[in-house]
Short mmCIF file of C-alpha atoms and ligand atoms in Angstrom, two decimals:
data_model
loop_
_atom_site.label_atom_id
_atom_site.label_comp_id
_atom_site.label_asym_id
_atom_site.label_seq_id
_atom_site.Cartn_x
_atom_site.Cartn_y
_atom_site.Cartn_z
CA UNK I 235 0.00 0.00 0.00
CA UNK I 236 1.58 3.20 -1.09
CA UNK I 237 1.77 5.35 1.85
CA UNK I 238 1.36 9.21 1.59
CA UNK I 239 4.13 11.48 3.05
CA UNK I 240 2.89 12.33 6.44
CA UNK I 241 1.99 8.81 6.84
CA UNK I 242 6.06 7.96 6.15
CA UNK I 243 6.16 10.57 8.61
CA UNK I 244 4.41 8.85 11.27
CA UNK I 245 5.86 5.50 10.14
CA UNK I 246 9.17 6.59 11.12
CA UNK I 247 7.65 7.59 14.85
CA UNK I 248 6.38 4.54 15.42
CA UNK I 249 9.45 2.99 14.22
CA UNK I 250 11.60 4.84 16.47
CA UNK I 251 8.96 5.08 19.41
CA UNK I 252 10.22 8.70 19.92
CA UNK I 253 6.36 9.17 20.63
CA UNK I 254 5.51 12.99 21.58
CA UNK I 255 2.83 13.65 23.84
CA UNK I 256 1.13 16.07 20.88
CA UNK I 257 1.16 16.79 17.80
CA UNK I 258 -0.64 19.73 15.26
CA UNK I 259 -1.76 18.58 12.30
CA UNK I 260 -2.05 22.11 9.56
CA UNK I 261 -2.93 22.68 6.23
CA UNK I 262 -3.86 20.24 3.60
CA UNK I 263 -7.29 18.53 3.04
CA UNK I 264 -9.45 18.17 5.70
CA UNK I 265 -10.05 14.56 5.48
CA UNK I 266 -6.74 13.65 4.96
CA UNK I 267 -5.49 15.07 7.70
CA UNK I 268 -8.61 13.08 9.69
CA UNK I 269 -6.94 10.23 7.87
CA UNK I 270 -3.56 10.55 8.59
CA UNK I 271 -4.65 11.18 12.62
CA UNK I 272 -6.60 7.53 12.33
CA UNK I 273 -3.27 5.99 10.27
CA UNK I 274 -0.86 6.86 13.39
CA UNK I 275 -3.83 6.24 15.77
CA UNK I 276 -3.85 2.50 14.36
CA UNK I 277 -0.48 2.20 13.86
CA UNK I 278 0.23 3.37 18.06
CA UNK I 279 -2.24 0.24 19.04
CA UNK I 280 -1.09 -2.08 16.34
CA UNK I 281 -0.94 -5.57 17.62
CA UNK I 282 0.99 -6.86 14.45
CA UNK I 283 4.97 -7.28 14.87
CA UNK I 284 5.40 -6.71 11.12
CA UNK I 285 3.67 -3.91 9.71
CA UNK I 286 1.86 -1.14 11.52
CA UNK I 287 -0.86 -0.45 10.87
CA UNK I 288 -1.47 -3.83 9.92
CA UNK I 289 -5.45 -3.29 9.44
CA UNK I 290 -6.72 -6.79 10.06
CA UNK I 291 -5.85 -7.12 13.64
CA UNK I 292 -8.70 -6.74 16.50
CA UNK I 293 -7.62 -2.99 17.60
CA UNK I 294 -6.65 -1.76 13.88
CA UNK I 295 -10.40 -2.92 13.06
CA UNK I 296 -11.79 -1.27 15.76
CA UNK I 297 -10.06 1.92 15.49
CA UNK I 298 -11.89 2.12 11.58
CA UNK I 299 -14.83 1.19 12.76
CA UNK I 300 -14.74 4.21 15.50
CA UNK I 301 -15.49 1.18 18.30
CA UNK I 302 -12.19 1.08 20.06
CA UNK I 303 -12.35 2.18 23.56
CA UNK I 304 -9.09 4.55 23.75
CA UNK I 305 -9.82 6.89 20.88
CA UNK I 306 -11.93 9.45 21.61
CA UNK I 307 -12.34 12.32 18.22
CA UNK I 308 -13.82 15.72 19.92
CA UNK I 309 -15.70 17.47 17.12
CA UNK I 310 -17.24 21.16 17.36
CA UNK I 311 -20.66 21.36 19.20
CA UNK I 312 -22.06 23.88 16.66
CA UNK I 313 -19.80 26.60 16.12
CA UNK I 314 -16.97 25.60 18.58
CA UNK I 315 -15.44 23.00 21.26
CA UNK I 316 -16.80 23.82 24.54
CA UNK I 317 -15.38 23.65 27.74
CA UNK I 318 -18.29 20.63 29.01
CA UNK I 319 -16.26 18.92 26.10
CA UNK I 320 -13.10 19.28 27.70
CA UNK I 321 -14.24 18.48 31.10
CA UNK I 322 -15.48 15.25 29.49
CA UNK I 323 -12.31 14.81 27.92
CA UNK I 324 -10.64 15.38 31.59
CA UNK I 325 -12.68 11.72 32.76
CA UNK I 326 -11.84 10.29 30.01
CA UNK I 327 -8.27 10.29 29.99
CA UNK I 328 -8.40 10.04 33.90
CA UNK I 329 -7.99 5.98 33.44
CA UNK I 330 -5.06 4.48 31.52
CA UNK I 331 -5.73 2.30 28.35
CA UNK I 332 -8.24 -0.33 28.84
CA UNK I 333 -7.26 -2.16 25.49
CA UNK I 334 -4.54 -0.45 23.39
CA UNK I 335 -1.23 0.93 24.76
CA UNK I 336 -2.52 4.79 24.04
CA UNK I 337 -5.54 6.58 24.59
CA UNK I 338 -5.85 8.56 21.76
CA UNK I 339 -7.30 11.96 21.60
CA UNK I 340 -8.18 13.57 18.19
CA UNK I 341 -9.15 17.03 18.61
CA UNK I 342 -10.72 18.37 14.49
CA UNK I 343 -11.05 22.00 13.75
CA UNK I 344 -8.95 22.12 16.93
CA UNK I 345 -8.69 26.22 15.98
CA UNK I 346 -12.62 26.59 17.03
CA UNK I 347 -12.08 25.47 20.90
CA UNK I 348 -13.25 28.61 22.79
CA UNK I 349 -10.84 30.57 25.30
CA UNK I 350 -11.92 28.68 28.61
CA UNK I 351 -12.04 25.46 26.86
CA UNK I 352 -8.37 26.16 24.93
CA UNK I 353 -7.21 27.08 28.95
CA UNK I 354 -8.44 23.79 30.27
CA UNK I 355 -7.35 21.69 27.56
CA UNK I 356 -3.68 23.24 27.66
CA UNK I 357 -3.64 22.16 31.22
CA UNK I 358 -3.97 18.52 30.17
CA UNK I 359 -1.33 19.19 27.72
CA UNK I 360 1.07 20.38 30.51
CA UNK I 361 0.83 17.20 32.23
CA UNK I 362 0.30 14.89 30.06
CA UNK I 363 -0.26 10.44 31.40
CA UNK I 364 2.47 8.90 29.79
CA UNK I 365 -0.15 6.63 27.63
CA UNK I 366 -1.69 9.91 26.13
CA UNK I 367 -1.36 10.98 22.64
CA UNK I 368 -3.12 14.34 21.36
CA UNK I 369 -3.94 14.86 17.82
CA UNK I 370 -4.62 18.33 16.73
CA UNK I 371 -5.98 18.87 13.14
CA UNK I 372 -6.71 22.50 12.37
CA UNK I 373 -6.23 24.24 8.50
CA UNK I 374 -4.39 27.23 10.52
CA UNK I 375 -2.29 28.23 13.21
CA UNK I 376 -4.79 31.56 13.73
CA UNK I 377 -7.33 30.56 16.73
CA UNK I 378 -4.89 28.23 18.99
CA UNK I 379 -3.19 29.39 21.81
CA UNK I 380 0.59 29.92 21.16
CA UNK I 381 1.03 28.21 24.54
CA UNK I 382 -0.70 25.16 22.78
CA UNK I 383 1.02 25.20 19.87
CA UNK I 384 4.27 24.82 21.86
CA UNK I 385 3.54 21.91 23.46
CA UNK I 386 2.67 19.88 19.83
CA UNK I 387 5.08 18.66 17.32
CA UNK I 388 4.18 20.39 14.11
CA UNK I 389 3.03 18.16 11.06
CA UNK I 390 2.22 20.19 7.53
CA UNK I 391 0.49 18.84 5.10
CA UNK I 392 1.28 19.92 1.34
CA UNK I 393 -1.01 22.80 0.13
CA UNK I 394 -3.68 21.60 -2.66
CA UNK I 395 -1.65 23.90 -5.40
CA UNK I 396 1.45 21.68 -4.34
CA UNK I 397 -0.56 18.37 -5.52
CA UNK I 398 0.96 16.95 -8.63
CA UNK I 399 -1.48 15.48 -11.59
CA UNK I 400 0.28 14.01 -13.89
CA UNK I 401 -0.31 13.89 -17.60
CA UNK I 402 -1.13 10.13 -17.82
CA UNK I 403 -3.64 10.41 -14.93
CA UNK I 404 -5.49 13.32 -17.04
CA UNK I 405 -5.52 11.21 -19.60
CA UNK I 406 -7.23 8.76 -17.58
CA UNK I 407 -9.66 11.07 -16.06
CA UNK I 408 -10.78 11.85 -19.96
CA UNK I 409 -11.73 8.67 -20.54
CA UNK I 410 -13.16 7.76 -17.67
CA UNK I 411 -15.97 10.64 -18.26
CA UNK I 412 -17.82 8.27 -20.58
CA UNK I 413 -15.62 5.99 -23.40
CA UNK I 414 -16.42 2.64 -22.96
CA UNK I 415 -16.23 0.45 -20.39
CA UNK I 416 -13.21 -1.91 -21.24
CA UNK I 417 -11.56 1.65 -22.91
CA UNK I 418 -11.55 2.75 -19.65
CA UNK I 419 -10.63 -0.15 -17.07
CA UNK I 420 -8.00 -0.92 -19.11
CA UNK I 421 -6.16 2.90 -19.15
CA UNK I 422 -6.93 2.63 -15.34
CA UNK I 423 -5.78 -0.66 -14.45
CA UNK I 424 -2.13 0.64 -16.97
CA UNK I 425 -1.33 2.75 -14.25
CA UNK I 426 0.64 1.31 -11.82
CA UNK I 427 -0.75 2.38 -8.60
CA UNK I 428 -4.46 2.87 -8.26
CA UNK I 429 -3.86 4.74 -4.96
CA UNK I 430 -2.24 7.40 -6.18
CA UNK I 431 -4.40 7.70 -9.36
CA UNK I 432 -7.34 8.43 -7.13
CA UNK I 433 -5.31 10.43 -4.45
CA UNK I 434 -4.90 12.59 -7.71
CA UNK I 435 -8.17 12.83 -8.84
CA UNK I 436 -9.06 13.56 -5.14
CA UNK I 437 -6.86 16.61 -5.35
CA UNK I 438 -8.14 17.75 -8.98
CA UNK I 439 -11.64 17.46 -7.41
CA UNK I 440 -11.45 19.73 -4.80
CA UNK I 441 -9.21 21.80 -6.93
CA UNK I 442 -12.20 22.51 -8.83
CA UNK I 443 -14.73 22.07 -6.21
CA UNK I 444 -16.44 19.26 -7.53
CA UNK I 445 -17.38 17.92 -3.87
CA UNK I 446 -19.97 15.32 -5.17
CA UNK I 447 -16.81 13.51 -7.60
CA UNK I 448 -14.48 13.69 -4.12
CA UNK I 449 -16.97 12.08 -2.23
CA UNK I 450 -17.22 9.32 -4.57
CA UNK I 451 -13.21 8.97 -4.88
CA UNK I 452 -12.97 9.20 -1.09
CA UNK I 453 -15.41 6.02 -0.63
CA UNK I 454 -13.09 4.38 -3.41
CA UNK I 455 -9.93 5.35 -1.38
CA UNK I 456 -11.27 4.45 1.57
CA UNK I 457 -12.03 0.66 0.46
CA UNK I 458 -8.96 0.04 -1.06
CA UNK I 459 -6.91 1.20 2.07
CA UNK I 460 -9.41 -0.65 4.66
CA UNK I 461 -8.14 -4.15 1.93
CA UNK I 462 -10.87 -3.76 -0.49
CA UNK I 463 -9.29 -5.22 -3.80
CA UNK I 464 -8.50 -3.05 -6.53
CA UNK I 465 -9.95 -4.76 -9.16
CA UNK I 466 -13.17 -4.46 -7.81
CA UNK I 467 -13.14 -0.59 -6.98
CA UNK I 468 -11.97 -0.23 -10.42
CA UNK I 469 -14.59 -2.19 -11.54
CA UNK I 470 -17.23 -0.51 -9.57
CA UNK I 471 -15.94 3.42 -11.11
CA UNK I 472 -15.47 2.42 -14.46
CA UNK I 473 -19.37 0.98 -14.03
CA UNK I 474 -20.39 4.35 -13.08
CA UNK I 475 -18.35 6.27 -15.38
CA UNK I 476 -18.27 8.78 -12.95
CA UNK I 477 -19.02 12.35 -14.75
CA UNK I 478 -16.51 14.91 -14.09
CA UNK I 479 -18.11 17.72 -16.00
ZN1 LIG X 645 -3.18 -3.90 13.42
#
């Protein structure tokens, strides 16, 4: 599975276990960087001794399925996180691990927490349990405490301008807005790595704001990296001929 580079990045944490207590997660796409957080979430709790994340074993499945017990993802409540969020938080994190080695805390739009929730929650982040992890995803730095931001280990994701397409994948995106069906599954299944065909067309979509297409190539993405096989996904977007116009 071709991993993207802030999953490398992680890979090379959990590699050399130099695990830090926080980290920022800025710029980017938003659900990559949701990605990426679940990707180093999985790959903290991995029970596999080969390849983390392995996404078969019981805690990498549970982790995608949003049922494991030591990830917790804090979302806005309407406009912004609220303090009653972070005093939840506060119990939660009270206990150690009661199945994975980390409790993992994702904190999204992390740049909408309100002033006496941001003070509470740096607290935690001052003393942090030594099986704590904090994921913050946020587009900005604008909205978080500098004091917060100090405490996390920066990760920046690349800029949608910075995405490459490449000349074959256009090529391929032509033809799969409506030539035939084995026209197109064959220019698709020609390029080498279906991964990064679609990480491509994700990029092109939102590019142009075509939020319906990115859906649609999100699902796809998100099948082939939970073990889906390629064929099929191929299969199942050439079937659609998926309409880019
Ligand atoms: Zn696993």
């Amino acid at each position: 599975m071709m991993k993207n580079r802030v999953e490398k990045i992680f890979s090379g944490i959990i590699k050399t276990q130099r695990i830090a207590s926080a980290y920022l997660l800025l710029g980017g796409l938003a659900q990559e960087k949701l990605d990426s957080a679940l990707f180093f979430a999985k790959s903290l709790n991995c029970e596999s001794q080969i390849s983390k994340p392995c996404n078969s074993c019981l805690s990498c499945r549970k982790l995608s399925n949003s049922t494991h017990p030591d990830l917790i993802i804090i979302e806005k409540d309407g406009a912004s996180i609220k303090i009653e969020q972070i005093r939840k938080l506060k119990e939660f994190m009270h206990y150690g691990p009661s199945e994975g080695t980390y409790k993992i805390v994702v904190v999204n739009n992390a740049d909408a927490i309100t002033s006496d929730a941001a003070n509470s929650f740096l607290k935690m982040l001052e003393e942090p349990p030594s099986y704590s992890t904090y994921l913050l995803v946020s587009q900005k730095e604008e909205g978080l405490l500098p004091t917060i931001i100090s405490r996390c280990q920066k990760i920046i994701f690349p800029e949608q301008s910075e995405y490459f397409i490449s000349e074959q994948s256009k090529t391929v995106f032509e033809k799969l807005t409506g030539n035939n069906y084995v026209e197109t599954s064959n220019a698709v299944r020609s390029i080498e790595d279906p991964v990064q065909l679609l990480e491509e067309l994700f990029a092109l979509c939102a590019q142009s704001q075509r939020y319906k297409l990115a859906k649609k190539v999100l699902y796809a993405l998100k099948n082939i990296k939970m073990g889906s096989n390629k064929k099929l996904i191929i299969d199942w977007m050439c079937i659609n001929k998926w309409n880019l116009n």
